[in-house]
Amino acid sequence: MLSLGLKTSRGRLVACLAFASVFFAGAARAEDGYRLWLRYDPLPAGATREYRARVTSVVVQGESATMQAARAELVEGLKGLLGASVPAATQVEGDGALVVGTLRSSAFVARLGWGKALAALGPEGFRIRTVKLGGRSVTVIASSDEAGALYGVFHFLRLLQTLQPTNDLDVSQKPRLRLRVLDHWDNLDRSVERGYAGRSLWDWEALPEKVDPRLRDYARANASIGINGSVLNNVNADSQSLSAEYLKKTAAVADAFRPYGVRVYLSARFSAPIELGGLKTADPLDPQAAEWWRRKADEIYRLIPDFGGFLVKANSEGQPGPRTYGRDHVDGANMLAAAVAPHGGVVMWRAFVYDMKPGYDRAGAAYDNLQPFDGRFAPNVLLQVKNGPIDFQPREPFHPLFGAMPRTRLMPELQITQEYLGFSNHLVFLAPMWREFLASDTHARGRGSTVAKVADGSLNRQRLTGMAGVANTGTARNWTGHHFAQANWYAFGRLAWNPDATSQQVADEWVKMTLTRDPPAVTSITRLMLESHEALVAYMTPLGLHHIMWGGHHYGPAPWENQFDRDDWNPTYYHRADAAGLGFDRTKTGSNTVSQYHAPVRARFASLSACPEEFLLWFHHVPWGHRMRSGRTLWDELAHSYQRGVDWARAARKSWDSLAGSIDEERHAAVARKLAIQERDAVWWRDSVLLYFQTFSKRPLPAGVEQPQKTLEEYKAKSLLDVDASAR
Ligand code: GCW
């Protein structure tokens, strides 16, 4: 919960909330979702009265671009929320002044004697306090640096948007992770790899002359949830983005982001010295290649002094890398790190490396490839590791590398865009999945060695920390394709700020800021969101199944697929169904990659009886007749799970329909259309997966599970994506 004094009488707050439902029902109007969670429509009258008395003038001290952005946000926000302008003043006069400033920009803040406390909160932290001065009550948003003041302003506005009391505030916050970065898999032609929300937001052709004003709103939205970095281009990188011409364009983007504390980064193609520099080799130990990168870094920093650094996908899925030249990951990463180090830049080196040898288990590949290098990366290198060992599946156990590289800065990479989770068609709130991951106990230093503590540096005493999220944004008017996919962007930012925030809290805030403050509606929407991930897993990949999606696009099921040249791109490789049973044996009798986990975790996963059932088929090949904890056989449990998923999708539609009065018509209808697709897809998943596995289990569907709507042959004949094209 938010750390603030709850002095407002409970009764009064409840009264405001009750009023909210009437107000919002009455004020429903067309909405396209562009404003995201930064909607500053008038609050209910009860709340406005109270807040107006608390905020009678705004005194933002400081004239830098960031302080101006903070002032503009506050002035706009208060005007909208309170339904009347709050005068901007330069001095604290009278009761109810709201002062914003840093130790340097504000004489008022400097006089408070908070120097030490603010310094301890760091450049991005802030303190919000109600202070009494000569009988006057003043609210102060203070920080040591400007970014903190801006974050404090967004925090204050969020308190109002969610109808929190503000009369006796005492909030101190700082981000737990240092780099909170969105990775855009955007190509220079504006297509977006795994993007489901239109085209890339970066209009490279028009840049640098024309900068779309939307870029400012993108940066604002990020700042409002603490995101402070953006990698503009795809990790499957084009060298061109490092050319002089494109760097100018990137510099213009950086200028647009800068007031909001968002730094730009670029994905670097390892062979750029050849493609752009005309060199014969990009061997990291070749002095000319290293020199080329040093000069390139100098050139970049001349244009963009606060450039964040490079993100690199090397020797993965056909990308060049140090191994192309007989060198290793450390040689490559450290060479780039040396180029940006003099400028304070970082290198985010990806661990998504999975060379295949015959009989290899892909789930163990990243560990095998990277773990031996622990302790050898330069101090400004972070190793960016996906949450799970395969690839952004609906559910994966945590990646074993998080417990295995104590002398390396590990930066989790999450996927906000829903590549394997129904694109922007399915309502799935990802905070519960990310929380499950962050709360996973690696046992690296005994009990309580959670992934969150690895990521925030507390477990291994590291200061350079970070978290990356593969962005789900695009030119779609509502930014993310599905209105509810905005919640995943939001949740990523909130969890990167505080990995211990609860899914419930994040959902509750987002719903109130974005959709409705009507209490019953808030309750049913947050419930829907909190259930959605478990439901999606139930109708896509229950009990530890994974990677059984169709072909290269990954939309819809194709567990029968076995035609790819690369074994590990085939669903049959992952589920291993046969007459005996189902699942990938990763214990001693199989690939034994379970041994990459620490002792107690390893033993639990490796034991058929102790393994959490949500990961059963991930670690074990299980007989069809195996008794599950419910008393059902594996086959029956599987069938019931798929049915449960379908039941949820149906119930979700009903529950959404019943909310028609609490949400504006436009967004209500758009979400309803998507929920219909989601239900259709859930049925498609249930039927085709069960029909296919039935050819091995030879068992009937248990009572309570509906008969399939089509035959297996029909499901095999057409990808769900093709069906979807006609449904959109
Ligand atoms: O998730 C997979 C995707 C690829 C992606 C790759 C990666 C950018 O299918 O599209 O490439 O992982 O993370 O590098």
mmCIF file of C-alpha atoms in Angstrom, residues 176-177 452-463 465:
data_model
loop_
_atom_site.group_PDB
_atom_site.id
_atom_site.type_symbol
_atom_site.label_atom_id
_atom_site.label_comp_id
_atom_site.label_asym_id
_atom_site.label_seq_id
_atom_site.Cartn_x
_atom_site.Cartn_y
_atom_site.Cartn_z
ATOM 1 C CA ARG A 176 14.410 -0.148 -6.671
ATOM 2 C CA LEU A 177 15.975 -0.669 -10.093
ATOM 3 C CA ALA A 452 13.509 -9.653 -7.218
ATOM 4 C CA LYS A 453 16.512 -9.479 -4.889
ATOM 5 C CA VAL A 454 18.839 -10.597 -7.649
ATOM 6 C CA ALA A 455 17.386 -7.971 -9.953
ATOM 7 C CA ASP A 456 17.464 -5.092 -7.478
ATOM 8 C CA GLY A 457 21.077 -5.869 -6.615
ATOM 9 C CA SER A 458 20.452 -6.491 -2.913
ATOM 10 C CA LEU A 459 21.319 -10.197 -3.018
ATOM 11 C CA ASN A 460 24.683 -9.800 -4.687
ATOM 12 C CA ARG A 461 25.416 -6.204 -3.628
ATOM 13 C CA GLN A 462 25.249 -4.622 -7.053
ATOM 14 C CA ARG A 463 24.431 -1.034 -7.870
ATOM 15 C CA THR A 465 20.532 -2.837 -11.942
#
